[in-house]
CSV table of C-alpha atoms and ligand atoms in Angstrom, one decimal:
chain,number,residue,atom,x,y,z
Q,1,MET,CA,-0.1,-0.2,0.0
Q,2,THR,CA,1.8,3.6,-0.9
Q,3,ASN,CA,0.9,6.3,0.6
Q,4,LEU,CA,1.5,9.8,-1.0
Q,5,LYS,CA,1.2,13.3,0.0
Q,6,LYS,CA,2.8,15.4,-2.7
Q,7,TRP,CA,0.1,17.2,-4.1
Q,8,ASP,CA,-2.0,20.5,-3.6
Q,9,ILE,CA,-4.9,19.1,-4.6
Q,10,ILE,CA,-6.5,16.1,-6.1
Q,11,VAL,CA,-9.1,15.8,-9.0
Q,12,ILE,CA,-11.0,12.8,-9.3
Q,13,GLY,CA,-12.9,12.2,-12.6
Q,14,GLY,CA,-10.7,13.8,-16.3
Q,15,GLY,CA,-14.2,15.0,-17.9
Q,16,LEU,CA,-14.5,18.1,-19.3
Q,17,ALA,CA,-14.8,19.5,-16.3
Q,18,GLY,CA,-11.5,17.6,-14.2
Q,19,LEU,CA,-9.4,18.4,-17.1
Q,20,CYS,CA,-10.1,21.9,-17.0
Q,21,THR,CA,-9.7,22.3,-13.4
Q,22,ALA,CA,-6.6,20.0,-13.4
Q,23,LEU,CA,-5.5,22.6,-16.1
Q,24,HIS,CA,-6.0,26.0,-14.7
Q,25,LEU,CA,-4.3,25.0,-11.4
Q,26,ALA,CA,-1.4,23.6,-12.8
Q,27,ASN,CA,-1.2,26.5,-15.2
Q,28,ASN,CA,-1.0,28.6,-12.0
Q,29,ASN,CA,1.7,26.7,-10.3
Q,30,CYS,CA,-0.4,24.1,-8.1
Q,31,LYS,CA,1.0,20.7,-7.9
Q,32,VAL,CA,-2.4,18.7,-8.9
Q,33,CYS,CA,-2.9,15.2,-9.3
Q,34,LEU,CA,-5.7,14.2,-11.8
Q,35,ILE,CA,-7.3,10.2,-11.3
Q,36,GLU,CA,-9.2,9.0,-14.5
Q,37,LYS,CA,-10.8,5.3,-14.8
Q,38,THR,CA,-10.2,5.1,-18.7
Q,39,ASP,CA,-6.8,6.3,-21.4
Q,40,TYR,CA,-7.6,8.8,-23.5
Q,41,PRO,CA,-9.0,8.7,-26.5
Q,42,HIS,CA,-12.4,7.6,-25.8
Q,43,HIS,CA,-16.1,8.3,-27.0
Q,44,LYS,CA,-18.4,9.4,-24.8
Q,45,VAL,CA,-22.2,9.9,-25.1
Q,46,CYS,CA,-23.0,13.5,-25.9
Q,47,GLY,CA,-24.6,15.4,-28.5
Q,48,GLU,CA,-20.8,16.9,-28.6
Q,49,TYR,CA,-21.9,20.8,-29.7
Q,50,VAL,CA,-20.5,23.2,-27.3
Q,51,SER,CA,-21.6,26.9,-26.7
Q,52,ASN,CA,-19.0,29.7,-27.7
Q,53,GLU,CA,-20.1,30.7,-23.7
Q,54,VAL,CA,-16.7,29.1,-23.1
Q,55,LEU,CA,-14.5,29.8,-26.0
Q,56,PRO,CA,-12.3,32.7,-24.2
Q,57,TYR,CA,-11.8,30.5,-21.2
Q,58,LEU,CA,-10.7,27.4,-23.2
Q,59,GLN,CA,-8.4,29.6,-25.1
Q,60,SER,CA,-6.9,31.5,-21.6
Q,61,LEU,CA,-6.2,27.6,-20.8
Q,62,GLY,CA,-4.4,27.2,-24.0
Q,63,ILE,CA,-6.6,25.2,-26.0
Q,64,ASP,CA,-8.1,26.0,-29.4
Q,65,PRO,CA,-10.5,23.6,-30.5
Q,66,PHE,CA,-10.5,25.1,-33.7
Q,67,SER,CA,-6.9,23.9,-34.2
Q,68,ILE,CA,-8.3,19.8,-34.8
Q,69,GLY,CA,-11.2,20.7,-37.1
Q,70,ALA,CA,-13.9,21.9,-34.6
Q,71,LYS,CA,-17.0,22.7,-36.8
Q,72,LYS,CA,-18.1,26.5,-36.6
Q,73,ILE,CA,-22.0,26.5,-35.6
Q,74,ASN,CA,-24.4,29.2,-35.4
Q,75,LYS,CA,-27.9,27.8,-36.9
Q,76,PHE,CA,-30.4,26.2,-35.0
Q,77,GLU,CA,-33.2,23.6,-36.5
Q,78,PHE,CA,-35.7,22.6,-34.2
Q,79,THR,CA,-38.5,20.1,-35.7
Q,80,ASP,CA,-41.8,18.9,-33.7
Q,81,LYS,CA,-42.7,15.2,-33.7
Q,82,SER,CA,-44.8,15.5,-37.1
Q,83,GLY,CA,-41.2,17.0,-39.1
Q,84,PHE,CA,-42.3,20.7,-39.3
Q,85,PRO,CA,-39.3,22.8,-38.6
Q,86,LEU,CA,-38.2,25.7,-36.9
Q,87,ASN,CA,-35.1,27.5,-37.9
Q,88,VAL,CA,-33.2,30.4,-36.2
Q,89,ASN,CA,-29.6,32.0,-35.7
Q,90,LEU,CA,-28.2,31.0,-32.5
Q,91,PRO,CA,-27.3,34.0,-30.2
Q,92,LEU,CA,-24.2,32.9,-29.3
Q,93,GLY,CA,-23.2,30.2,-31.4
Q,94,GLY,CA,-20.9,27.1,-30.9
Q,95,PHE,CA,-18.9,24.7,-32.3
Q,96,GLY,CA,-19.4,20.6,-33.1
Q,97,LEU,CA,-16.1,18.4,-31.7
Q,98,SER,CA,-16.4,14.9,-30.8
Q,99,ARG,CA,-15.3,14.4,-27.0
Q,100,TYR,CA,-12.8,12.0,-28.6
Q,101,ALA,CA,-11.0,14.7,-29.8
Q,102,PHE,CA,-11.9,17.7,-27.1
Q,103,ASP,CA,-11.3,15.7,-24.3
Q,104,ASN,CA,-8.2,14.4,-25.7
Q,105,LEU,CA,-6.9,18.0,-26.8
Q,106,ILE,CA,-6.9,19.2,-23.1
Q,107,TYR,CA,-5.6,15.6,-21.9
Q,108,GLN,CA,-2.5,16.4,-24.2
Q,109,THR,CA,-2.0,19.7,-22.9
Q,110,LEU,CA,-2.4,18.8,-19.5
Q,111,LYS,CA,-0.4,15.7,-19.1
Q,112,ASN,CA,3.2,17.2,-19.1
Q,113,LYS,CA,2.1,19.7,-16.0
Q,114,ALA,CA,0.5,17.5,-13.7
Q,115,THR,CA,0.6,13.6,-12.3
Q,116,ILE,CA,-2.4,12.1,-14.0
Q,117,VAL,CA,-3.0,8.4,-12.8
Q,118,PHE,CA,-5.1,6.1,-14.8
Q,119,ASP,CA,-7.2,4.1,-12.0
Q,120,THR,CA,-10.6,4.0,-10.4
Q,121,VAL,CA,-11.2,6.1,-7.2
Q,122,GLU,CA,-13.5,3.3,-5.0
Q,123,LYS,CA,-13.4,5.6,-1.6
Q,124,ILE,CA,-13.0,9.1,-0.2
Q,125,ASP,CA,-12.9,9.9,3.2
Q,126,PHE,CA,-12.6,13.1,4.9
Q,127,ASP,CA,-11.4,12.7,8.6
Q,128,LYS,CA,-9.3,15.5,10.6
Q,129,ASN,CA,-9.2,18.4,8.1
Q,130,GLN,CA,-7.3,15.7,5.5
Q,131,PHE,CA,-8.9,13.3,2.7
Q,132,THR,CA,-7.5,9.8,1.8
Q,133,VAL,CA,-8.5,8.8,-1.5
Q,134,SER,CA,-8.6,5.0,-2.2
Q,135,THR,CA,-8.3,3.2,-5.9
Q,136,GLN,CA,-8.6,0.1,-7.2
Q,137,SER,CA,-5.1,-0.8,-7.4
Q,138,LYS,CA,-5.1,-0.3,-3.8
Q,139,THR,CA,-3.4,2.7,-3.8
Q,140,VAL,CA,-4.0,5.6,-1.3
Q,141,TYR,CA,-3.3,9.1,-1.7
Q,142,LYS,CA,-3.5,11.8,1.3
Q,143,THR,CA,-4.2,15.2,0.4
Q,144,ASP,CA,-5.8,18.2,1.6
Q,145,PHE,CA,-8.5,19.5,-1.0
Q,146,VAL,CA,-10.7,17.2,-3.5
Q,147,VAL,CA,-12.1,18.2,-6.5
Q,148,GLY,CA,-15.5,15.7,-7.6
Q,149,SER,CA,-15.5,15.9,-11.3
Q,150,PHE,CA,-16.7,12.2,-11.7
Q,151,GLY,CA,-19.8,12.9,-14.0
Q,152,LYS,CA,-23.3,13.1,-13.9
Q,153,ARG,CA,-23.2,9.2,-12.1
Q,154,SER,CA,-20.6,7.2,-10.7
Q,155,ASN,CA,-19.6,4.3,-8.2
Q,156,ILE,CA,-18.5,7.0,-5.8
Q,157,ASP,CA,-21.5,8.5,-5.7
Q,158,SER,CA,-22.6,5.5,-4.5
Q,159,PHE,CA,-19.8,5.4,-1.7
Q,160,LEU,CA,-20.6,9.0,-0.8
Q,161,LYS,CA,-24.4,7.9,-0.1
Q,162,ARG,CA,-25.6,11.2,-1.9
Q,163,ASP,CA,-29.2,11.7,-2.1
Q,164,PHE,CA,-30.0,11.6,-5.6
Q,165,MET,CA,-29.1,8.0,-6.1
Q,166,LYS,CA,-31.7,7.3,-3.9
Q,167,GLN,CA,-34.2,8.1,-6.3
Q,168,THR,CA,-35.2,6.3,-9.9
Q,169,SER,CA,-34.2,7.7,-13.3
Q,170,SER,CA,-35.7,6.7,-16.2
Q,171,TRP,CA,-33.8,8.3,-19.1
Q,172,LEU,CA,-31.5,6.5,-21.0
Q,173,ALA,CA,-29.4,8.0,-24.3
Q,174,VAL,CA,-27.7,6.3,-27.7
Q,175,LYS,CA,-25.2,8.3,-29.5
Q,176,SER,CA,-23.1,7.5,-32.9
Q,177,HIS,CA,-21.4,8.8,-35.4
Q,178,TYR,CA,-22.6,8.4,-39.2
Q,179,GLU,CA,-21.8,9.8,-42.8
Q,180,TYR,CA,-24.3,12.2,-44.1
Q,181,ASP,CA,-24.4,15.4,-45.7
Q,182,LEU,CA,-25.8,17.8,-43.2
Q,183,PRO,CA,-24.8,21.8,-43.1
Q,184,GLU,CA,-21.7,21.8,-40.6
Q,185,ASP,CA,-22.7,25.3,-39.5
Q,186,THR,CA,-26.4,23.7,-38.0
Q,187,VAL,CA,-27.0,21.9,-34.8
Q,188,ALA,CA,-30.6,20.3,-35.3
Q,189,LEU,CA,-32.8,19.0,-32.6
Q,190,HIS,CA,-35.7,16.8,-33.6
Q,191,ASN,CA,-38.5,16.1,-31.1
Q,192,PHE,CA,-40.2,12.3,-30.9
Q,193,ASN,CA,-42.4,10.6,-28.6
Q,194,GLY,CA,-40.8,10.8,-25.7
Q,195,GLY,CA,-37.5,12.4,-26.4
Q,196,TYR,CA,-35.7,13.8,-28.8
Q,197,CYS,CA,-32.2,13.2,-31.1
Q,198,GLY,CA,-29.8,16.0,-31.4
Q,199,LEU,CA,-27.4,16.2,-34.8
Q,200,SER,CA,-24.5,17.8,-35.5
Q,201,LYS,CA,-21.5,17.5,-37.2
Q,202,THR,CA,-18.0,16.9,-35.8
Q,203,GLU,CA,-14.4,18.0,-36.6
Q,204,THR,CA,-13.5,14.8,-38.7
Q,205,ASN,CA,-17.1,15.5,-40.8
Q,206,ALA,CA,-19.0,12.5,-38.9
Q,207,VAL,CA,-22.4,13.4,-38.4
Q,208,ASN,CA,-23.1,12.3,-34.4
Q,209,ALA,CA,-26.3,11.3,-33.6
Q,210,CYS,CA,-27.3,11.6,-29.8
Q,211,TYR,CA,-30.7,11.1,-28.4
Q,212,LEU,CA,-32.1,10.8,-25.2
Q,213,THR,CA,-35.2,9.1,-24.2
Q,214,THR,CA,-37.7,7.8,-21.6
Q,215,PHE,CA,-37.1,3.8,-20.7
Q,216,LYS,CA,-41.2,3.6,-21.1
Q,217,SER,CA,-40.8,4.8,-24.8
Q,218,PHE,CA,-37.7,2.3,-25.6
Q,219,LYS,CA,-39.0,-0.6,-23.4
Q,220,LYS,CA,-41.8,-0.9,-26.2
Q,221,TYR,CA,-39.5,-1.9,-29.0
Q,222,GLY,CA,-36.5,-4.0,-27.3
Q,223,ASP,CA,-34.1,-2.8,-29.2
Q,224,ILE,CA,-32.0,0.1,-30.9
Q,225,LYS,CA,-32.8,-0.6,-34.3
Q,226,ASN,CA,-36.5,-1.0,-33.8
Q,227,PHE,CA,-36.4,2.1,-31.9
Q,228,GLN,CA,-35.1,4.4,-34.2
Q,229,LYS,CA,-37.0,2.7,-37.3
Q,230,LYS,CA,-40.4,2.6,-35.7
Q,231,GLU,CA,-40.4,5.5,-32.8
Q,232,LEU,CA,-37.9,7.8,-34.0
Q,233,SER,CA,-38.6,7.6,-37.5
Q,234,LYS,CA,-42.5,9.0,-37.7
Q,235,ASN,CA,-40.7,12.2,-37.3
Q,236,PRO,CA,-39.4,12.5,-41.3
Q,237,PHE,CA,-36.0,14.2,-40.6
Q,238,LEU,CA,-34.9,11.2,-38.5
Q,239,GLU,CA,-37.0,8.8,-40.9
Q,240,LYS,CA,-34.8,10.4,-43.8
Q,241,PHE,CA,-31.6,10.7,-41.3
Q,242,PHE,CA,-31.6,6.8,-40.5
Q,243,ARG,CA,-32.7,5.1,-44.1
Q,244,GLU,CA,-29.8,7.7,-45.4
Q,245,ALA,CA,-26.8,7.8,-43.0
Q,246,THR,CA,-23.9,5.6,-43.0
Q,247,PRO,CA,-23.1,4.0,-38.9
Q,248,ILE,CA,-19.4,4.7,-38.5
Q,249,PHE,CA,-19.6,2.7,-35.3
Q,250,LYS,CA,-19.4,-0.9,-35.3
Q,251,ASN,CA,-22.3,-0.5,-32.2
Q,252,PRO,CA,-24.1,2.8,-30.6
Q,253,LEU,CA,-22.8,3.6,-27.1
Q,254,THR,CA,-25.4,3.8,-24.8
Q,255,ILE,CA,-26.2,4.9,-21.1
Q,256,SER,CA,-28.7,5.0,-19.1
Q,257,GLN,CA,-30.3,6.0,-15.6
Q,258,ILE,CA,-29.6,9.3,-16.5
Q,259,SER,CA,-30.3,11.8,-13.2
Q,260,PHE,CA,-31.5,14.9,-13.7
Q,261,ASN,CA,-32.3,15.1,-9.7
Q,262,LYS,CA,-30.5,18.1,-7.5
Q,263,LYS,CA,-27.2,17.7,-6.5
Q,264,MET,CA,-24.9,20.0,-4.2
Q,265,PRO,CA,-22.1,21.9,-5.3
Q,266,VAL,CA,-19.9,21.2,-2.2
Q,267,GLU,CA,-20.7,17.5,-0.4
Q,268,ASN,CA,-18.7,16.0,2.4
Q,269,HIS,CA,-15.9,18.6,2.0
Q,270,ILE,CA,-15.6,17.2,-1.6
Q,271,PHE,CA,-16.3,20.5,-4.4
Q,272,MET,CA,-18.1,19.2,-7.3
Q,273,VAL,CA,-17.5,20.4,-11.1
Q,274,GLY,CA,-19.3,19.3,-13.9
Q,275,ASP,CA,-22.1,16.8,-14.0
Q,276,SER,CA,-20.7,15.7,-10.5
Q,277,ALA,CA,-22.4,19.4,-9.5
Q,278,GLY,CA,-25.4,19.2,-11.6
Q,279,LEU,CA,-26.2,17.9,-14.9
Q,280,ILE,CA,-28.6,20.5,-16.7
Q,281,HIS,CA,-31.0,18.8,-19.5
Q,282,PRO,CA,-29.4,17.6,-22.5
Q,283,LEU,CA,-31.6,19.3,-24.7
Q,284,CYS,CA,-30.1,22.8,-23.8
Q,285,GLY,CA,-26.8,22.1,-25.6
Q,286,ASN,CA,-25.1,23.4,-22.6
Q,287,GLY,CA,-23.8,21.0,-20.3
Q,288,MET,CA,-20.1,20.6,-21.6
Q,289,ALA,CA,-20.2,24.9,-20.8
Q,290,MET,CA,-21.5,24.5,-17.6
Q,291,ALA,CA,-18.9,21.9,-17.1
Q,292,ILE,CA,-16.1,23.6,-18.0
Q,293,LYS,CA,-17.3,27.4,-16.4
Q,294,SER,CA,-17.8,25.7,-13.1
Q,295,ALA,CA,-14.2,24.5,-13.4
Q,296,GLN,CA,-13.3,27.9,-14.1
Q,297,ILE,CA,-15.0,29.3,-11.0
Q,298,PHE,CA,-13.9,26.7,-8.7
Q,299,SER,CA,-10.1,27.1,-9.8
Q,300,ASN,CA,-10.2,31.1,-9.8
Q,301,ILE,CA,-11.8,31.0,-5.8
Q,302,PHE,CA,-9.2,28.4,-5.0
Q,303,LEU,CA,-6.4,30.0,-6.6
Q,304,LYS,CA,-6.8,33.0,-4.6
Q,305,ALA,CA,-6.4,31.1,-1.3
Q,306,PHE,CA,-3.7,29.0,-3.0
Q,307,GLN,CA,-2.0,32.3,-3.9
Q,308,ASN,CA,-2.3,34.1,-0.1
Q,309,ASN,CA,-1.6,30.9,1.1
Q,310,SER,CA,-4.4,30.8,3.6
Q,311,PHE,CA,-7.5,28.5,3.3
Q,312,ASP,CA,-10.0,28.6,5.2
Q,313,ARG,CA,-12.3,25.4,4.2
Q,314,LEU,CA,-16.0,26.5,5.2
Q,315,LYS,CA,-15.5,29.7,3.4
Q,316,LEU,CA,-14.2,28.4,0.5
Q,317,GLU,CA,-17.2,26.3,0.5
Q,318,GLU,CA,-19.6,28.7,1.1
Q,319,ALA,CA,-18.0,31.0,-1.4
Q,320,TYR,CA,-17.9,28.5,-4.1
Q,321,THR,CA,-21.5,27.0,-3.5
Q,322,LYS,CA,-22.9,30.5,-3.5
Q,323,LYS,CA,-21.0,31.5,-6.8
Q,324,TRP,CA,-22.3,28.1,-8.0
Q,325,GLN,CA,-25.8,28.5,-7.3
Q,326,ASN,CA,-25.4,32.5,-8.8
Q,327,GLU,CA,-24.6,31.3,-12.2
Q,328,PHE,CA,-26.3,27.8,-12.6
Q,329,GLY,CA,-29.6,27.8,-10.5
Q,330,GLU,CA,-31.4,29.5,-13.1
Q,331,ARG,CA,-30.1,27.6,-15.9
Q,332,LEU,CA,-31.0,24.7,-14.2
Q,333,LYS,CA,-34.3,25.6,-13.5
Q,334,THR,CA,-35.4,26.7,-17.6
Q,335,GLY,CA,-33.8,23.4,-18.2
Q,336,ARG,CA,-35.9,21.5,-16.3
Q,337,LEU,CA,-39.1,23.6,-17.5
Q,338,ILE,CA,-38.3,23.2,-21.5
Q,339,GLN,CA,-38.0,19.7,-20.7
Q,340,ARG,CA,-41.5,19.3,-19.3
Q,341,VAL,CA,-42.3,21.3,-21.9
Q,342,LEU,CA,-41.1,19.4,-24.5
Q,343,LEU,CA,-42.1,16.2,-23.2
Q,344,ASN,CA,-46.1,17.1,-22.5
Q,345,PRO,CA,-47.8,16.3,-26.2
Q,346,TYR,CA,-50.3,18.9,-25.0
Q,347,ALA,CA,-47.6,21.6,-24.0
Q,348,SER,CA,-45.6,21.1,-26.7
Q,349,LYS,CA,-47.9,21.7,-29.2
Q,350,ILE,CA,-48.9,24.8,-27.6
Q,351,GLY,CA,-45.3,25.9,-27.1
Q,352,PHE,CA,-44.2,24.9,-31.0
Q,353,SER,CA,-47.3,27.0,-32.1
Q,354,MET,CA,-45.9,30.3,-30.3
Q,355,ALA,CA,-42.5,29.7,-31.6
Q,356,ARG,CA,-43.9,29.4,-35.4
Q,357,ALA,CA,-46.1,32.6,-34.4
Q,358,VAL,CA,-43.2,34.7,-32.7
Q,359,PRO,CA,-39.6,32.8,-33.9
Q,360,SER,CA,-37.4,35.2,-31.7
Q,361,ILE,CA,-38.7,34.0,-28.3
Q,362,VAL,CA,-36.5,30.9,-29.4
Q,363,PRO,CA,-33.2,32.5,-28.8
Q,364,LYS,CA,-34.3,34.5,-26.0
Q,365,ILE,CA,-35.5,30.8,-24.6
Q,366,ILE,CA,-31.7,29.4,-25.4
Q,367,LYS,CA,-30.4,32.6,-23.5
Q,368,LYS,CA,-32.0,31.9,-20.0
Q,369,THR,CA,-29.8,28.7,-20.2
Q,370,HIS,CA,-26.8,30.2,-21.4
Q,371,GLY,CA,-24.5,32.8,-19.5
Q,372,THR,CA,-22.1,35.1,-21.8
Q,373,LYS,CA,-19.4,34.8,-24.0
Q,374,SER,CA,-16.7,36.2,-21.7
Q,375,LEU,CA,-13.6,34.9,-19.5
T,1,FAD,C1,-27.8,12.7,-24.0
T,1,FAD,C2,-26.7,13.6,-23.5
T,1,FAD,C3,-26.7,14.6,-24.5
T,1,FAD,C4,-25.7,15.5,-24.1
T,1,FAD,N1,-25.3,16.8,-25.0
T,1,FAD,C5,-24.7,17.8,-25.0
T,1,FAD,C6,-24.4,18.5,-25.9
T,1,FAD,O1,-24.6,18.7,-27.3
T,1,FAD,N2,-24.0,19.9,-25.5
T,1,FAD,C7,-23.7,20.0,-24.4
T,1,FAD,O2,-22.9,21.0,-24.0
T,1,FAD,N3,-23.2,19.3,-23.1
T,1,FAD,C8,-24.2,17.9,-23.7
T,1,FAD,N4,-24.7,16.8,-22.4
T,1,FAD,C9,-24.1,17.5,-21.2
T,1,FAD,C10,-22.7,17.1,-21.5
T,1,FAD,O3,-22.3,15.8,-21.6
T,1,FAD,C11,-22.0,16.6,-20.1
T,1,FAD,O4,-22.7,18.5,-19.2
T,1,FAD,C12,-20.7,16.6,-20.0
T,1,FAD,O5,-19.9,15.4,-20.4
T,1,FAD,C13,-19.6,16.9,-18.4
T,1,FAD,O6,-18.4,16.8,-17.8
T,1,FAD,P1,-18.0,16.2,-16.5
T,1,FAD,O7,-16.3,16.6,-16.8
T,1,FAD,O8,-19.0,17.1,-15.8
T,1,FAD,O9,-18.0,14.8,-16.7
T,1,FAD,P2,-17.8,13.4,-17.8
T,1,FAD,O10,-17.4,14.1,-19.4
T,1,FAD,O11,-18.6,12.5,-17.6
T,1,FAD,O12,-16.4,13.3,-16.8
T,1,FAD,C14,-16.7,12.0,-15.8
T,1,FAD,C15,-14.7,11.1,-15.8
T,1,FAD,O13,-14.9,10.6,-14.7
T,1,FAD,C16,-14.5,9.7,-14.9
T,1,FAD,N5,-15.1,8.9,-14.0
T,1,FAD,C17,-15.9,8.5,-13.0
T,1,FAD,N6,-15.6,7.9,-11.8
T,1,FAD,C18,-14.5,7.8,-11.7
T,1,FAD,C19,-14.0,7.0,-10.5
T,1,FAD,N7,-14.6,6.1,-9.7
T,1,FAD,N8,-12.1,7.1,-10.7
T,1,FAD,C20,-12.2,7.8,-11.7
T,1,FAD,N9,-12.5,8.3,-12.7
T,1,FAD,C21,-13.8,8.2,-12.8
T,1,FAD,C22,-15.0,9.3,-16.0
T,1,FAD,O14,-14.2,8.0,-16.6
T,1,FAD,C23,-15.0,10.7,-16.8
T,1,FAD,O15,-13.9,10.3,-17.8
T,1,FAD,C24,-25.3,15.9,-22.7
T,1,FAD,C25,-25.4,14.6,-22.0
T,1,FAD,C26,-26.6,13.6,-21.9
T,1,FAD,C27,-26.6,12.3,-21.4
């Protein structure tokens, strides 16, 4: 058993939130250890449309998504279940980039600046103002501060007995890449009974198709092929897509038990960033930007204390919780409301009619789930 205490902070989980936190802190002379369970690069279930909101911050970290071919996106196409389209310009715009490439780009920038360990964390204990982090390979790490960036649902959430794990969640998601002729400046969202499917181009020119649905809708059809053919394809846009597109992955990637329930930004003295702190409904297309932004918020607060060498744990926790709530509280509420409207057949009919009559309300609603493009 190893006993190591040589880092200012340990970051657990190397998705976008963890990678950006580790990079931001390492760029500012912190000794950082990042523990991630899967080697890079790897695909993830995600819509792969990133809001420009975080572009200045990414650039400040030395990350340029366009250097690896990210597609500039400034148009939004939205269809209702019958395929009736609504096209608007995106207020901020964004870019299309696969998680395979995006996470790996940040990892490559980080890898010589921090200690990166590939292992699965099993336990995080806090005692006498110190953390003990234990991994599957029986390594034990000691540190004063821990960042939890282990995503929307992890074995660590069970270990910590977090409240949201006690509630059931019926959401599942499917994602795959396809060869298909989709305009590269457009992100599309197509509604179907029980869910919605996003389409956008990535750096390889592949179209990423990612849909979220309820287990109740899915189980009637038994398998992905049948579900896509018989349910998603009731929307003519999706019918055309699944008929004409050529799959690139051997099999689609799937995840289940996706929870949108409330979480706390600090639990057991662990600073939660990204989805570990809260997940916005994916149809808002803003989870990645929020994950990256929460890394920025946490890092700025932590660095202030680090640079003054004065850590008051409870004050740090209070400051982070307050800033997190101010930044994301309203967005999450709006996301929940949009989700409810879109999945209720009656409410979504009214919502679509209103949006058709006054299309300018769509960018206004989008703005309510996004922040501003600033450092
Ligand atoms: C269906 C769907 C579609 C989406 N589409 C979009 C979209 O188009 N645009 C957008 O902005 N957002 C989208 N999102 C949201 C977005 O994917 C997330 O908000 C984002 O991935 C959060 O990043 P993260 O770093 O918090 O978590 P993750 O990217 O999930 O990273 C968590 C990391 O922690 C690691 N980990 C977990 N447990 C352990 C452990 N015990 N030990 C070590 N490592 C561990 C995992 O391996 C993983 O790498 C979508 C989400 C879903 C579900």
